[in-house]
Amino acid sequence: LTGPFFVAPPNPNGPDGAAAYRAAAARAAANPGGAVAQLLSQRLYGPQMGELKPKHRYPQALAEWTRARRAAAREMAEQVRSSSVPLGQVTTLLAEHGLSNFGTTKEKQERLATFMEHHADQVGFGELSAFGAEVAKRIFRRFAVSTKRPGDKDTDEEEEEARQKEEEEEKKKGKGKGQAKEKGGEGREEGDEESG
């Protein structure tokens, strides 16, 4: 994803230091709408201070907690690969992380192990904050891809076909009634003419 909404904020303590920070501040001043995007982009990655428990808000405690989370994710990946995690737990973990539960047992284990290794690499370095995760969910919900398989009819197509069938049936019924009225009307006119 690209654009100002997904750009990581410059680090004033990074290699470019204050120069990058001043350049970002100048861009924000020139484009007030960009300043809002900049503030949002700072909140995308985490964890944010408000999301942390009070005991993890100190840098040393946060670093220890991050290392423990990273080690736990790597250990879980190893356990899943060695098949020491029950299949039920693998299925539950896949569902919790939004991954597919389809496939053979080996495919499920490999999918979860790969995810856990990727997660271990991201912990503390580029993981989304709770706010960032919510933004991502909203984007994917808004632009949701259909889960229908090729050959399946979309519900919109089915509704359109049902509506067209109803209209055709109404037209047929309307024509039938109209023809009966015409026949009845013709008969009256003839009868009226005969008697008149």
GROMACS .gro file of N, CA and C in nm, residues 24-117:
model
  282
   24ALA      N    1   0.971   1.686   0.704
   24ALA     CA    2   0.834   1.638   0.722
   24ALA      C    3   0.747   1.748   0.781
   25ALA      N    4   0.801   1.825   0.875
   25ALA     CA    5   0.725   1.935   0.936
   25ALA      C    6   0.694   2.042   0.830
   26ALA      N    7   0.790   2.070   0.741
   26ALA     CA    8   0.768   2.169   0.635
   26ALA      C    9   0.659   2.121   0.539
   27ARG      N   10   0.661   1.990   0.503
   27ARG     CA   11   0.557   1.936   0.414
   27ARG      C   12   0.421   1.944   0.482
   28ALA      N   13   0.417   1.915   0.611
   28ALA     CA   14   0.290   1.921   0.684
   28ALA      C   15   0.237   2.064   0.690
   29ALA      N   16   0.327   2.162   0.707
   29ALA     CA   17   0.284   2.301   0.712
   29ALA      C   18   0.232   2.348   0.576
   30ALA      N   19   0.294   2.298   0.469
   30ALA     CA   20   0.252   2.336   0.334
   30ALA      C   21   0.120   2.272   0.295
   31ASN      N   22   0.092   2.156   0.349
   31ASN     CA   23  -0.029   2.082   0.314
   31ASN      C   24  -0.100   2.041   0.443
   32PRO      N   25  -0.195   2.121   0.491
   32PRO     CA   26  -0.261   2.090   0.618
   32PRO      C   27  -0.330   1.952   0.618
   33GLY      N   28  -0.385   1.911   0.504
   33GLY     CA   29  -0.446   1.777   0.496
   33GLY      C   30  -0.343   1.668   0.513
   34GLY      N   31  -0.221   1.695   0.466
   34GLY     CA   32  -0.113   1.599   0.480
   34GLY      C   33  -0.071   1.583   0.625
   35ALA      N   34  -0.088   1.691   0.704
   35ALA     CA   35  -0.053   1.682   0.846
   35ALA      C   36  -0.144   1.581   0.916
   36VAL      N   37  -0.272   1.580   0.878
   36VAL     CA   38  -0.364   1.483   0.937
   36VAL      C   39  -0.320   1.342   0.900
   37ALA      N   40  -0.283   1.322   0.773
   37ALA     CA   41  -0.237   1.190   0.730
   37ALA      C   42  -0.109   1.153   0.804
   38GLN      N   43  -0.022   1.248   0.827
   38GLN     CA   44   0.102   1.221   0.898
   38GLN      C   45   0.071   1.176   1.041
   39LEU      N   46  -0.022   1.243   1.106
   39LEU     CA   47  -0.058   1.204   1.242
   39LEU      C   48  -0.119   1.064   1.244
   40LEU      N   49  -0.200   1.033   1.144
   40LEU     CA   50  -0.259   0.900   1.138
   40LEU      C   51  -0.151   0.795   1.113
   41SER      N   52  -0.055   0.827   1.027
   41SER     CA   53   0.048   0.728   0.998
   41SER      C   54   0.133   0.700   1.121
   42GLN      N   55   0.148   0.797   1.210
   42GLN     CA   56   0.222   0.774   1.333
   42GLN      C   57   0.148   0.677   1.424
   43ARG      N   58   0.017   0.671   1.410
   43ARG     CA   59  -0.063   0.584   1.495
   43ARG      C   60  -0.080   0.444   1.438
   44LEU      N   61  -0.042   0.422   1.312
   44LEU     CA   62  -0.063   0.292   1.249
   44LEU      C   63   0.025   0.182   1.306
   45TYR      N   64   0.147   0.217   1.341
   45TYR     CA   65   0.242   0.116   1.385
   45TYR      C   66   0.254   0.119   1.535
   46GLY      N   67   0.281   0.007   1.594
   46GLY     CA   68   0.277   0.005   1.739
   46GLY      C   69   0.375  -0.089   1.800
   47PRO      N   70   0.348  -0.119   1.922
   47PRO     CA   71   0.227  -0.079   1.995
   47PRO      C   72   0.233   0.066   2.039
   48GLN      N   73   0.117   0.129   2.046
   48GLN     CA   74   0.107   0.267   2.093
   48GLN      C   75   0.110   0.269   2.245
   49MET      N   76   0.147   0.381   2.301
   49MET     CA   77   0.160   0.393   2.446
   49MET      C   78   0.029   0.358   2.517
   50GLY      N   79  -0.083   0.402   2.462
   50GLY     CA   80  -0.212   0.374   2.525
   50GLY      C   81  -0.252   0.228   2.519
   51GLU      N   82  -0.191   0.150   2.431
   51GLU     CA   83  -0.224   0.008   2.417
   51GLU      C   84  -0.144  -0.080   2.512
   52LEU      N   85  -0.038  -0.024   2.569
   52LEU     CA   86   0.049  -0.101   2.655
   52LEU      C   87  -0.002  -0.104   2.799
   53LYS      N   88   0.027  -0.214   2.866
   53LYS     CA   89   0.000  -0.219   3.010
   53LYS      C   90   0.101  -0.128   3.078
   54PRO      N   91   0.065  -0.073   3.192
   54PRO     CA   92   0.158   0.019   3.259
   54PRO      C   93   0.298  -0.039   3.283
   55LYS      N   94   0.307  -0.168   3.311
   55LYS     CA   95   0.439  -0.226   3.337
   55LYS      C   96   0.526  -0.235   3.212
   56HIS      N   97   0.466  -0.229   3.091
   56HIS     CA   98   0.542  -0.237   2.967
   56HIS      C   99   0.575  -0.101   2.907
   57ARG      N  100   0.536   0.007   2.973
   57ARG     CA  101   0.556   0.141   2.918
   57ARG      C  102   0.700   0.191   2.931
   58TYR      N  103   0.780   0.125   3.008
   58TYR     CA  104   0.920   0.164   3.023
   58TYR      C  105   1.001   0.094   2.914
   59PRO      N  106   1.099   0.163   2.855
   59PRO     CA  107   1.173   0.106   2.742
   59PRO      C  108   1.235  -0.030   2.768
   60GLN      N  109   1.295  -0.050   2.885
   60GLN     CA  110   1.359  -0.179   2.913
   60GLN      C  111   1.252  -0.289   2.925
   61ALA      N  112   1.142  -0.258   2.992
   61ALA     CA  113   1.034  -0.356   3.007
   61ALA      C  114   0.973  -0.388   2.871
   62LEU      N  115   0.958  -0.286   2.787
   62LEU     CA  116   0.902  -0.307   2.654
   62LEU      C  117   0.994  -0.395   2.570
   63ALA      N  118   1.125  -0.372   2.579
   63ALA     CA  119   1.221  -0.454   2.504
   63ALA      C  120   1.218  -0.599   2.550
   64GLU      N  121   1.210  -0.622   2.680
   64GLU     CA  122   1.203  -0.759   2.733
   64GLU      C  123   1.074  -0.827   2.686
   65TRP      N  124   0.965  -0.755   2.693
   65TRP     CA  125   0.835  -0.810   2.652
   65TRP      C  126   0.837  -0.843   2.502
   66THR      N  127   0.896  -0.756   2.423
   66THR     CA  128   0.907  -0.778   2.278
   66THR      C  129   0.991  -0.902   2.249
   67ARG      N  130   1.105  -0.917   2.318
   67ARG     CA  131   1.189  -1.037   2.300
   67ARG      C  132   1.114  -1.163   2.338
   68ALA      N  133   1.038  -1.157   2.448
   68ALA     CA  134   0.961  -1.274   2.492
   68ALA      C  135   0.854  -1.310   2.389
   69ARG      N  136   0.787  -1.211   2.333
   69ARG     CA  137   0.685  -1.237   2.231
   69ARG      C  138   0.747  -1.297   2.106
   70ARG      N  139   0.863  -1.245   2.066
   70ARG     CA  140   0.933  -1.295   1.948
   70ARG      C  141   0.976  -1.440   1.970
   71ALA      N  142   1.031  -1.469   2.088
   71ALA     CA  143   1.075  -1.605   2.119
   71ALA      C  144   0.955  -1.701   2.123
   72ALA      N  145   0.844  -1.657   2.178
   72ALA     CA  146   0.725  -1.742   2.184
   72ALA      C  147   0.673  -1.774   2.044
   73ALA      N  148   0.675  -1.674   1.954
   73ALA     CA  149   0.627  -1.698   1.817
   73ALA      C  150   0.719  -1.797   1.745
   74ARG      N  151   0.851  -1.783   1.762
   74ARG     CA  152   0.945  -1.877   1.698
   74ARG      C  153   0.931  -2.017   1.755
   75GLU      N  154   0.912  -2.025   1.885
   75GLU     CA  155   0.894  -2.157   1.948
   75GLU      C  156   0.767  -2.224   1.898
   76MET      N  157   0.661  -2.146   1.885
   76MET     CA  158   0.534  -2.202   1.834
   76MET      C  159   0.553  -2.252   1.692
   77ALA      N  160   0.626  -2.179   1.609
   77ALA     CA  161   0.651  -2.223   1.472
   77ALA      C  162   0.726  -2.356   1.470
   78GLU      N  163   0.825  -2.371   1.556
   78GLU     CA  164   0.900  -2.497   1.563
   78GLU      C  165   0.811  -2.612   1.610
   79GLN      N  166   0.729  -2.585   1.711
   79GLN     CA  167   0.640  -2.689   1.763
   79GLN      C  168   0.538  -2.732   1.658
   80VAL      N  169   0.485  -2.636   1.584
   80VAL     CA  170   0.386  -2.669   1.480
   80VAL      C  171   0.453  -2.753   1.371
   81ARG      N  172   0.573  -2.715   1.331
   81ARG     CA  173   0.644  -2.790   1.227
   81ARG      C  174   0.678  -2.932   1.273
   82SER      N  175   0.705  -2.950   1.402
   82SER     CA  176   0.739  -3.084   1.452
   82SER      C  177   0.614  -3.166   1.486
   83SER      N  178   0.497  -3.112   1.458
   83SER     CA  179   0.368  -3.179   1.480
   83SER      C  180   0.341  -3.208   1.626
   84SER      N  181   0.398  -3.131   1.717
   84SER     CA  182   0.370  -3.151   1.859
   84SER      C  183   0.249  -3.070   1.907
   85VAL      N  184   0.194  -2.986   1.820
   85VAL     CA  185   0.073  -2.910   1.852
   85VAL      C  186  -0.046  -2.986   1.795
   86PRO      N  187  -0.150  -3.013   1.878
   86PRO     CA  188  -0.267  -3.087   1.828
   86PRO      C  189  -0.336  -3.013   1.713
   87LEU      N  190  -0.397  -3.090   1.624
   87LEU     CA  191  -0.464  -3.034   1.506
   87LEU      C  192  -0.574  -2.935   1.546
   88GLY      N  193  -0.646  -2.964   1.653
   88GLY     CA  194  -0.752  -2.873   1.698
   88GLY      C  195  -0.697  -2.737   1.734
   89GLN      N  196  -0.581  -2.735   1.799
   89GLN     CA  197  -0.520  -2.607   1.836
   89GLN      C  198  -0.467  -2.535   1.712
   90VAL      N  199  -0.414  -2.610   1.616
   90VAL     CA  200  -0.367  -2.550   1.490
   90VAL      C  201  -0.485  -2.482   1.419
   91THR      N  202  -0.597  -2.554   1.411
   91THR     CA  203  -0.716  -2.499   1.346
   91THR      C  204  -0.764  -2.373   1.418
   92THR      N  205  -0.766  -2.375   1.551
   92THR     CA  206  -0.809  -2.260   1.629
   92THR      C  207  -0.716  -2.141   1.606
   93LEU      N  208  -0.585  -2.166   1.607
   93LEU     CA  209  -0.489  -2.058   1.585
   93LEU      C  210  -0.501  -1.999   1.445
   94LEU      N  211  -0.525  -2.085   1.346
   94LEU     CA  212  -0.544  -2.035   1.210
   94LEU      C  213  -0.664  -1.942   1.205
   95ALA      N  214  -0.775  -1.984   1.267
   95ALA     CA  215  -0.897  -1.903   1.267
   95ALA      C  216  -0.874  -1.771   1.342
   96GLU      N  217  -0.804  -1.776   1.455
   96GLU     CA  218  -0.779  -1.654   1.533
   96GLU      C  219  -0.699  -1.551   1.454
   97HIS      N  220  -0.610  -1.598   1.369
   97HIS     CA  221  -0.525  -1.507   1.293
   97HIS      C  222  -0.580  -1.479   1.153
   98GLY      N  223  -0.702  -1.527   1.125
   98GLY     CA  224  -0.767  -1.498   0.998
   98GLY      C  225  -0.710  -1.574   0.880
   99LEU      N  226  -0.653  -1.690   0.906
   99LEU     CA  227  -0.596  -1.773   0.800
   99LEU      C  228  -0.692  -1.885   0.764
  100SER      N  229  -0.677  -1.938   0.645
  100SER     CA  230  -0.766  -2.043   0.595
  100SER      C  231  -0.747  -2.174   0.672
  101ASN      N  232  -0.859  -2.242   0.698
  101ASN     CA  233  -0.856  -2.372   0.765
  101ASN      C  234  -0.863  -2.487   0.665
  102PHE      N  235  -0.859  -2.458   0.537
  102PHE     CA  236  -0.873  -2.562   0.437
  102PHE      C  237  -0.738  -2.625   0.405
  103GLY      N  238  -0.743  -2.748   0.360
  103GLY     CA  239  -0.622  -2.818   0.320
  103GLY      C  240  -0.594  -2.937   0.410
  104THR      N  241  -0.487  -3.006   0.379
  104THR     CA  242  -0.447  -3.122   0.458
  104THR      C  243  -0.386  -3.075   0.589
  105THR      N  244  -0.366  -3.169   0.679
  105THR     CA  245  -0.306  -3.138   0.808
  105THR      C  246  -0.169  -3.075   0.790
  106LYS      N  247  -0.090  -3.132   0.701
  106LYS     CA  248   0.045  -3.081   0.677
  106LYS      C  249   0.041  -2.938   0.621
  107GLU      N  250  -0.054  -2.910   0.531
  107GLU     CA  251  -0.067  -2.776   0.474
  107GLU      C  252  -0.106  -2.675   0.583
  108LYS      N  253  -0.197  -2.715   0.672
  108LYS     CA  254  -0.239  -2.628   0.781
  108LYS      C  255  -0.121  -2.598   0.873
  109GLN      N  256  -0.045  -2.702   0.906
  109GLN     CA  257   0.071  -2.683   0.993
  109GLN      C  258   0.173  -2.590   0.928
  110GLU      N  259   0.199  -2.610   0.801
  110GLU     CA  260   0.296  -2.526   0.731
  110GLU      C  261   0.248  -2.381   0.724
  111ARG      N  262   0.117  -2.362   0.699
  111ARG     CA  263   0.060  -2.227   0.692
  111ARG      C  264   0.076  -2.155   0.825
  112LEU      N  265   0.046  -2.225   0.935
  112LEU     CA  266   0.057  -2.163   1.067
  112LEU      C  267   0.203  -2.137   1.104
  113ALA      N  268   0.292  -2.232   1.074
  113ALA     CA  269   0.434  -2.214   1.105
  113ALA      C  270   0.491  -2.096   1.028
  114THR      N  271   0.456  -2.083   0.901
  114THR     CA  272   0.504  -1.971   0.820
  114THR      C  273   0.454  -1.839   0.876
  115PHE      N  274   0.327  -1.838   0.916
  115PHE     CA  275   0.270  -1.716   0.975
  115PHE      C  276   0.344  -1.680   1.104
  116MET      N  277   0.368  -1.779   1.190
  116MET     CA  278   0.434  -1.751   1.317
  116MET      C  279   0.577  -1.701   1.296
  117GLU      N  280   0.647  -1.754   1.198
  117GLU     CA  281   0.782  -1.704   1.168
  117GLU      C  282   0.776  -1.560   1.118
   0.00000   0.00000   0.00000
